[in-house]
CSV table of C-alpha atoms and ligand atoms in Angstrom, one decimal:
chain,number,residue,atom,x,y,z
E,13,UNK,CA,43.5,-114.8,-57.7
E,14,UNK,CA,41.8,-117.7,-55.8
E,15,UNK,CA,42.2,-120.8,-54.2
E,16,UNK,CA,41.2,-124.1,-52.6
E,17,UNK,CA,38.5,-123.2,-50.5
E,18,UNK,CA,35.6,-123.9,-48.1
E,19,UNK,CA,34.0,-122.1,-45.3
E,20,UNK,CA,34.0,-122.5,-42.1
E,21,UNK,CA,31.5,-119.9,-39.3
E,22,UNK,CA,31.3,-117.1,-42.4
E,23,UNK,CA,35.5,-117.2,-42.9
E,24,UNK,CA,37.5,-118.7,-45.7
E,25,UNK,CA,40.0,-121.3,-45.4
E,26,UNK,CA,42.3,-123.5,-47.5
E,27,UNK,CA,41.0,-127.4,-47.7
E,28,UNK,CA,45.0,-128.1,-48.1
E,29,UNK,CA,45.7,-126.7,-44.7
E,30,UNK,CA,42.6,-126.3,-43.0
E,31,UNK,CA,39.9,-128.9,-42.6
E,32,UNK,CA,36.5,-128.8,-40.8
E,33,UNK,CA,37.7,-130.9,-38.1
E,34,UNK,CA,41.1,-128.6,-37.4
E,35,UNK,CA,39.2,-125.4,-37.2
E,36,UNK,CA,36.7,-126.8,-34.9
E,37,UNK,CA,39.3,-128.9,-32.7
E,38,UNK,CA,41.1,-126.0,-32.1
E,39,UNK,CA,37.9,-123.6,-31.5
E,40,UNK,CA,36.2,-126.0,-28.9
E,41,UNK,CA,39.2,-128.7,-27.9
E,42,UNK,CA,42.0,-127.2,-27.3
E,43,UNK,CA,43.1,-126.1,-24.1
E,44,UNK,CA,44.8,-122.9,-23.8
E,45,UNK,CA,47.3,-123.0,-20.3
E,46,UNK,CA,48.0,-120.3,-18.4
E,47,UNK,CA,51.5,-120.6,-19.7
E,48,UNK,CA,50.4,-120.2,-23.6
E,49,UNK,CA,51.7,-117.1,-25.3
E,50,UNK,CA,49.9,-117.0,-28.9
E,51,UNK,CA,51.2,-114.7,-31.6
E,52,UNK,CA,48.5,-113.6,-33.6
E,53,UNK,CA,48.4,-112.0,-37.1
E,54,UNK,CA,46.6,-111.6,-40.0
E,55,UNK,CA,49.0,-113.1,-43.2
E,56,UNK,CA,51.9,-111.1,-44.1
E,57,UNK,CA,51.8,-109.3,-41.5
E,58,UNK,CA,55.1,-110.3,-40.1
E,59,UNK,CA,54.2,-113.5,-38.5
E,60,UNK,CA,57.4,-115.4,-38.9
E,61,UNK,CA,59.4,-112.9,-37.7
E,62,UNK,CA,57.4,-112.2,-34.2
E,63,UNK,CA,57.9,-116.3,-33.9
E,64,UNK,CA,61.6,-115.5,-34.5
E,65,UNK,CA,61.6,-113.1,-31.3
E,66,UNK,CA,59.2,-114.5,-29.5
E,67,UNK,CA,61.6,-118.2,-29.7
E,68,UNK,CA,64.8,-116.2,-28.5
E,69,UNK,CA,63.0,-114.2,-25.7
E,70,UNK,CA,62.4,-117.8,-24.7
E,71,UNK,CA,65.5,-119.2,-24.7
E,72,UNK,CA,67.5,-115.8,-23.4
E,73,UNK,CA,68.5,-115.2,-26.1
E,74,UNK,CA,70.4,-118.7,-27.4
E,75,UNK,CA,70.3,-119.0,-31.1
E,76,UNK,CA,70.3,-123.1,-31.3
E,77,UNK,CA,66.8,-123.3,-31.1
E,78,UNK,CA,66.6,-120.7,-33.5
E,79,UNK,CA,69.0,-122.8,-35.8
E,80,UNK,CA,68.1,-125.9,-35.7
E,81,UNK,CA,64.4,-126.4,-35.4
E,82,UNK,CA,62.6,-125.4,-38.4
E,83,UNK,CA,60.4,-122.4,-37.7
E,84,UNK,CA,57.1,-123.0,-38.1
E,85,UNK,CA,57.4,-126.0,-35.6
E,86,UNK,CA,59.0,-123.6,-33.4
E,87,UNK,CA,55.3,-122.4,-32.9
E,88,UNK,CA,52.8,-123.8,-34.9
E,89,UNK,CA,49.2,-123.0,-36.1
E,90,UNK,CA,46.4,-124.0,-33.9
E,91,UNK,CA,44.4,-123.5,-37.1
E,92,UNK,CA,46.5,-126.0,-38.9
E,93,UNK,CA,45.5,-129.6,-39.9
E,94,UNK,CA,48.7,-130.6,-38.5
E,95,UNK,CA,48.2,-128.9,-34.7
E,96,UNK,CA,46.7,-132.1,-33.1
E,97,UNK,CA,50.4,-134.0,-33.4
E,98,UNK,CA,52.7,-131.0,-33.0
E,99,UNK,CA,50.9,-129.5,-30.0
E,100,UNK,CA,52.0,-132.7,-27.9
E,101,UNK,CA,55.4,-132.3,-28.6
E,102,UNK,CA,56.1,-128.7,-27.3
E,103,UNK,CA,57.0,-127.5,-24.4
E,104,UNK,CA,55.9,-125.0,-21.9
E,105,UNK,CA,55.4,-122.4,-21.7
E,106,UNK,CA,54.5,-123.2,-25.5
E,107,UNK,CA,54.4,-120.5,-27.8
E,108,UNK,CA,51.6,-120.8,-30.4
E,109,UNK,CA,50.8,-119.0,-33.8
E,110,UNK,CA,46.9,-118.1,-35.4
E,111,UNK,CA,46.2,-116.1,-38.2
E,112,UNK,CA,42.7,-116.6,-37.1
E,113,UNK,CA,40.1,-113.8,-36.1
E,114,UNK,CA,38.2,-113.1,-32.5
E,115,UNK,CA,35.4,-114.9,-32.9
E,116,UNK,CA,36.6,-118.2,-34.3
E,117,UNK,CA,39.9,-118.4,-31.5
E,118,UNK,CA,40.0,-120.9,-28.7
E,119,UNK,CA,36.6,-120.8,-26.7
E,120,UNK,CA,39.4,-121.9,-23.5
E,121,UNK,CA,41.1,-118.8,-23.8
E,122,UNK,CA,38.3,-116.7,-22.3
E,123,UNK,CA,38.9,-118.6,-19.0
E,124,UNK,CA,42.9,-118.8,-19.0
E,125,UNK,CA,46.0,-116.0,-18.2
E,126,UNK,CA,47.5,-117.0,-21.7
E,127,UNK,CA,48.8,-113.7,-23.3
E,128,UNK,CA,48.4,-112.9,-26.8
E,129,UNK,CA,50.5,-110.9,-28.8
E,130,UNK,CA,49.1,-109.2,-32.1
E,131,UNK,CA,51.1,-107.2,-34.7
E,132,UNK,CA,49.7,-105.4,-37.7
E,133,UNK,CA,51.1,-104.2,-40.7
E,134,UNK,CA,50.3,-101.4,-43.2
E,135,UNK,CA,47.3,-103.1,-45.4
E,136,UNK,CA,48.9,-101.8,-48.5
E,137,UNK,CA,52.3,-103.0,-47.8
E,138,UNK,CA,50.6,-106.4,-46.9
E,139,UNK,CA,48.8,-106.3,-50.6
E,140,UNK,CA,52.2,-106.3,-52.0
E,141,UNK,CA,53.6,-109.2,-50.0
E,142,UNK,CA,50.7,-111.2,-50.3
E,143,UNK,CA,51.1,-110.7,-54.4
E,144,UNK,CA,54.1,-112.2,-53.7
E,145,UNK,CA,53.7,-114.7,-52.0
E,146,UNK,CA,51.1,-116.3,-53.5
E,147,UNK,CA,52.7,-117.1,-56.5
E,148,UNK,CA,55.2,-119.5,-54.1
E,149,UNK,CA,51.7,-121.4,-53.0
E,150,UNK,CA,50.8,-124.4,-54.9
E,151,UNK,CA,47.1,-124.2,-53.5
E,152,UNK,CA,47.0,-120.7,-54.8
E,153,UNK,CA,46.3,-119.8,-58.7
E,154,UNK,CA,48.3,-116.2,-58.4
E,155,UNK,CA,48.4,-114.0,-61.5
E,156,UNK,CA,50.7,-111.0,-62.5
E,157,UNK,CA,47.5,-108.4,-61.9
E,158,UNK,CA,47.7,-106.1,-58.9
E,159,UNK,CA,44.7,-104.9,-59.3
E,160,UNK,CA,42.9,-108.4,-58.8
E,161,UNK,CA,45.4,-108.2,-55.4
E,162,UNK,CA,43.8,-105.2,-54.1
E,163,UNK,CA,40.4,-106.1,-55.2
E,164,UNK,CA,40.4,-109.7,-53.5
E,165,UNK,CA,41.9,-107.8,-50.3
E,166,UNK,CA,38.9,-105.1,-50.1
E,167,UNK,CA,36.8,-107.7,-50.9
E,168,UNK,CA,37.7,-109.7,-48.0
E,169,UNK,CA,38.1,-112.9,-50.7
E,170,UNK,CA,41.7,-113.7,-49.2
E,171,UNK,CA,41.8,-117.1,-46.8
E,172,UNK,CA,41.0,-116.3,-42.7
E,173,UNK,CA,38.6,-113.6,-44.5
E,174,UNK,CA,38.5,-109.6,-43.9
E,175,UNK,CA,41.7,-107.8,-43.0
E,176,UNK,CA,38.9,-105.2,-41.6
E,177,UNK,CA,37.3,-107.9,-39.8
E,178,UNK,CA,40.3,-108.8,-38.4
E,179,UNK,CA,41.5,-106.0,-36.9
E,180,UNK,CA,38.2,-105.0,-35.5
E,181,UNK,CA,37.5,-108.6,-34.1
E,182,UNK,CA,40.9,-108.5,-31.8
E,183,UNK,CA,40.5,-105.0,-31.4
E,184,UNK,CA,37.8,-105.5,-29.1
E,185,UNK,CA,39.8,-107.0,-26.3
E,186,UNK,CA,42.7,-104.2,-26.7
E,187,UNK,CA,42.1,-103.2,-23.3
E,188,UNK,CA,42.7,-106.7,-21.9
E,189,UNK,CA,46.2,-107.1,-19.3
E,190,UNK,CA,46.7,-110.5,-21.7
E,191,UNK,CA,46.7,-108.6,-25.3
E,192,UNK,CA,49.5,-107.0,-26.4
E,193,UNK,CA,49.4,-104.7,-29.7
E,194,UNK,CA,52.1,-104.1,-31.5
E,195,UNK,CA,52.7,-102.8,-35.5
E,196,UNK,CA,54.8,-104.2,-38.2
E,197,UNK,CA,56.7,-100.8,-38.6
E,198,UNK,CA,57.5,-100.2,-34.6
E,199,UNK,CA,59.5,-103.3,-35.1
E,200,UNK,CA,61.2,-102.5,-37.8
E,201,UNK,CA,61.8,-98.6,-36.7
E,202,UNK,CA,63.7,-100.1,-33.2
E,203,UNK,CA,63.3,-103.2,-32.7
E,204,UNK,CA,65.5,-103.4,-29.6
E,205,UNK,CA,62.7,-101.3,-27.9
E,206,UNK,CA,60.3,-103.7,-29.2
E,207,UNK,CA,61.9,-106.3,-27.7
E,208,UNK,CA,62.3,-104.9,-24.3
E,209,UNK,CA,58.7,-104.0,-24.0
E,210,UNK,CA,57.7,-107.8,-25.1
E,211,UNK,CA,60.3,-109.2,-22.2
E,212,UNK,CA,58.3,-107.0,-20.0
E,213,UNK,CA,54.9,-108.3,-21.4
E,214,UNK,CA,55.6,-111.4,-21.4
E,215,UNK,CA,57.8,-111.2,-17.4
E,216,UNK,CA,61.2,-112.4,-19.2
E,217,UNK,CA,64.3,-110.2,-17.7
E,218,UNK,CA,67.1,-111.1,-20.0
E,219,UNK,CA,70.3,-108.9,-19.4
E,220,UNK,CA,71.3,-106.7,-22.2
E,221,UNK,CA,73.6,-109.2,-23.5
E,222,UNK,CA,70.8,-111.3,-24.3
E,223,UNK,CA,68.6,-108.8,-25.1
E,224,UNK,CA,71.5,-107.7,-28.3
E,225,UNK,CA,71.5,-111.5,-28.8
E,226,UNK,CA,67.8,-111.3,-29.8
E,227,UNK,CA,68.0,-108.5,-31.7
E,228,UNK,CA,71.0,-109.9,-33.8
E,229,UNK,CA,69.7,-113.2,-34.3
E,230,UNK,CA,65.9,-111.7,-35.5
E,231,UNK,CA,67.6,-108.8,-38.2
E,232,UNK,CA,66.1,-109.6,-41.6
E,233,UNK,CA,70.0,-110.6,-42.9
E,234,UNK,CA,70.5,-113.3,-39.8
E,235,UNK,CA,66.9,-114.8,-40.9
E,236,UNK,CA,67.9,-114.9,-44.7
E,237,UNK,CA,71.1,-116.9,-43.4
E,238,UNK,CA,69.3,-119.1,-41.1
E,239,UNK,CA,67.5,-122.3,-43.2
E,240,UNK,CA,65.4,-122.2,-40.5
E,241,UNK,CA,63.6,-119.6,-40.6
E,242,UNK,CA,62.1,-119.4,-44.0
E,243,UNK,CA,60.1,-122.9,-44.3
E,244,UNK,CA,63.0,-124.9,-46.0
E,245,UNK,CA,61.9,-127.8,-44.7
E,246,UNK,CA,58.2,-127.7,-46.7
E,247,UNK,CA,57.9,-129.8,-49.4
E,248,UNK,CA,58.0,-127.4,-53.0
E,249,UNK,CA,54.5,-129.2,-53.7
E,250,UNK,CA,53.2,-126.8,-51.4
E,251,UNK,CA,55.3,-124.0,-51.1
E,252,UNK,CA,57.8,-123.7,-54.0
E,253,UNK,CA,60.2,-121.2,-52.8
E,254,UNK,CA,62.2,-121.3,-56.5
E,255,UNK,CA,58.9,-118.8,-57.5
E,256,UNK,CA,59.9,-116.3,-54.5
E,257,UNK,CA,61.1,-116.4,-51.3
E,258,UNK,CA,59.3,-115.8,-48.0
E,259,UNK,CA,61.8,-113.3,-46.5
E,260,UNK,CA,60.8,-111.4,-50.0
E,261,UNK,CA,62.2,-107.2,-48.6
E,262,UNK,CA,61.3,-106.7,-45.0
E,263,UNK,CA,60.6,-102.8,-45.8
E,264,UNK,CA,57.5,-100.6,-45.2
E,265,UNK,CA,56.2,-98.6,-48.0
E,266,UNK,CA,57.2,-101.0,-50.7
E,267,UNK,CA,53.7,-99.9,-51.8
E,268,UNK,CA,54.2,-96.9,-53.3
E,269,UNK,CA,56.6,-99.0,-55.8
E,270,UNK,CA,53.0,-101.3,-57.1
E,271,UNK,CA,49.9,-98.5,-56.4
E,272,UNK,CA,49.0,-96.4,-59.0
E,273,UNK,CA,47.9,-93.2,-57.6
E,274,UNK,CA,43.9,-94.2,-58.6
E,275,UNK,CA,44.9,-97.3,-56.5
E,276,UNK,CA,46.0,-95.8,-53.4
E,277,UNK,CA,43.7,-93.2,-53.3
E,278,UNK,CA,40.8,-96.2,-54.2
E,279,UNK,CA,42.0,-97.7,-51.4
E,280,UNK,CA,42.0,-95.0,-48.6
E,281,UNK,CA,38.4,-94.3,-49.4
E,282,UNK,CA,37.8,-98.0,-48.3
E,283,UNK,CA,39.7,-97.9,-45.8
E,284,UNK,CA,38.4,-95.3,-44.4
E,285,UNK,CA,35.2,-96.2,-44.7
E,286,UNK,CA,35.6,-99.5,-43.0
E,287,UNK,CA,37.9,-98.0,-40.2
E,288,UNK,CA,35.7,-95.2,-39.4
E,289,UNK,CA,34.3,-97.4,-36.4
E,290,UNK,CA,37.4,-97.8,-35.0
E,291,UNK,CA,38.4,-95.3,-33.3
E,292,UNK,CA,42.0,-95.8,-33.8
E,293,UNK,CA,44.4,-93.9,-35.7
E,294,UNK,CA,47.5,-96.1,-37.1
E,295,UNK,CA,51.1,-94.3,-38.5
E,296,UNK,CA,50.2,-95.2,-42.2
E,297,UNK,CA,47.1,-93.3,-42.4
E,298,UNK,CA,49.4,-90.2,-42.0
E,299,UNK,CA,51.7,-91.4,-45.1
F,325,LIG,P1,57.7,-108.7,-47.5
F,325,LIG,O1,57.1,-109.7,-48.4
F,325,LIG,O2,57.1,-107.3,-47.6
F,325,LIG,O3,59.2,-108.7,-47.6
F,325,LIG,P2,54.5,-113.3,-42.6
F,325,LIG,O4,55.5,-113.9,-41.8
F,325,LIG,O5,53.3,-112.8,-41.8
F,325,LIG,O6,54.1,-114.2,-43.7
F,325,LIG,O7,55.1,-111.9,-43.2
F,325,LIG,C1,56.0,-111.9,-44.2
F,325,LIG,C2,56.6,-110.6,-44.3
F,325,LIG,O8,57.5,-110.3,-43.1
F,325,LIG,C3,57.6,-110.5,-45.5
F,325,LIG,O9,57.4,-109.1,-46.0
F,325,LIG,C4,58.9,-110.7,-44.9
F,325,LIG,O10,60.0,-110.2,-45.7
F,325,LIG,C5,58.8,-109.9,-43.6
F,325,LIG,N1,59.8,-110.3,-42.6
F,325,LIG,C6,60.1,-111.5,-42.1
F,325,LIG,N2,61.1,-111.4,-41.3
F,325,LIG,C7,61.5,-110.1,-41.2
F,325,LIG,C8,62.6,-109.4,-40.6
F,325,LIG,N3,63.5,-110.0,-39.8
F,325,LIG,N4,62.7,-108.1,-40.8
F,325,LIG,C9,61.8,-107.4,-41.6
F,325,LIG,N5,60.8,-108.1,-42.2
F,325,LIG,C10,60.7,-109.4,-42.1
């Protein structure tokens, strides 16, 4: 597995999304408002679906938004080549998406009230939906071998770098009144609950009308319905959504369906050798 690629600060990003100038624009230009609420992941980690939520929490709840602006300019990458033009057209408070770690995130942040939201996923469940995935990207050269998967994940080959590195680098502002953690799994195990506790993060109080409205309108089924939400709109030269689609199962544990038992337990040595540090514990590492 590999792809189009350059470096930027140590990390690896994609020269058909990502350019020298993007990454640093948004590292050293960009100015983060008080207002800004960023939704930060690492890939596959449910990324679309948080910008889902977070766009109805916005609006109370209202679905037009939802169904009629395509989603990833609903909240776009700061990282992204395309950030400069679509940051002027949103509106505040704007709601902003980064796959990118710690150390390379808006320098303005460190002075601003902007809140940051960051879910995480099980690694291995993220492994599978990455495999996926990249055989949709046109940037990508994706192959039928799992094992090369897991190998370019531990490796810390895959673009934005490290999943390790990733966790540990936002990790260290967990304490922070502006971070908000959240996991993949919590979502899907009640995700009313999940939304109520992001209202009260982010000071939204939406009746419980509108709280069911958010919750309808961000089930896995309404977000297969809604064009919008899966990156219709993105020309099949880049993503090619006849190879797979991007709302692929919406499950956790899919893993134990691709790891062998070598893999797994492979993996959890790893992982536990690169968590150790930590000093976290997370549901999977229980399963
Ligand atoms: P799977 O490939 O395991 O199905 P990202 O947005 O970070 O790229 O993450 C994509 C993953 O989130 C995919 O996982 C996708 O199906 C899942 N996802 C997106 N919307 C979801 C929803 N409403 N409910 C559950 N999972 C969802």
């Amino acid at each position: 597995m590999s792809f189009e690629q350059f470096m930027y600060k140590g990390v690896r990003f994609s020269t058909k999304i990502h350019s020298e100038d993007s990454l640093s624009f948004e590292e050293n230009e960009f100015e983060v408002f008080d207002d800004d609420v960023f939704n930060i992941t690492y890939p596959k980690s449910g990324t679309n679906w948080m910008i889902e939520i977070l766009n109805l929490i916005k609006h109370n709840g209202d679905a037009t938004i939802s169904q009629t602006v395509p989603i990833n300019q609903r909240s776009p990458w700061c990282e992204a080549i395309t950030f400069k033009d679509q940051v002027a057209k949103l509106t505040h408070p704007r709601f902003i998406t980064s796959h990118l770690p710690y150390h390379l995130f808006a320098k303005s942040f460190s002075t601003s009230k902007a809140k940051i939201i960051y879910t995480i996923r099980n690694p291995k469940d993220i492994i599978v939906s990455l495999f996926y995935f990249v055989k949709t990207l046109s940037f990508f050269k994706a192959n039928n071998n799992f094992q090369d998967s897991i190998d370019y994940f531990l490796q810390g080959k895959g673009m934005y770098g490290s999943w390790f590195d990733h966790i540990k680098s936002w990790m260290q502002i967990k304490g922070d009144s502006r971070f908000f953690f959240i996991t993949y799994e919590e979502l899907l195990k009640d995700r009313r609950g999940s939304v109520v506790r992001l209202c009260k993060f982010l000071g939204k109080e939406l009746t419980d009308a509108q709280i069911d409205s958010v919750v309808e309108h961000s089930s896995f089924n309404s977000m297969k319905e809604n064009k919008m939400s899966y990156w219709s709109d993105v020309k099949s030269e880049i993503v090619d959504q006849t190879k797979g689609s991007f709302l692929r199962k919406g499950v956790s544990g899919d893993w134990k369906n691709h790891f062998t038992v070598a893999q797994s337990e492979h993996f959890d040595k790893v992982y536990q050798e690169r968590m150790k540090d930590l000093n976290m514990s997370f549901y999977w590492e229980q399963e």
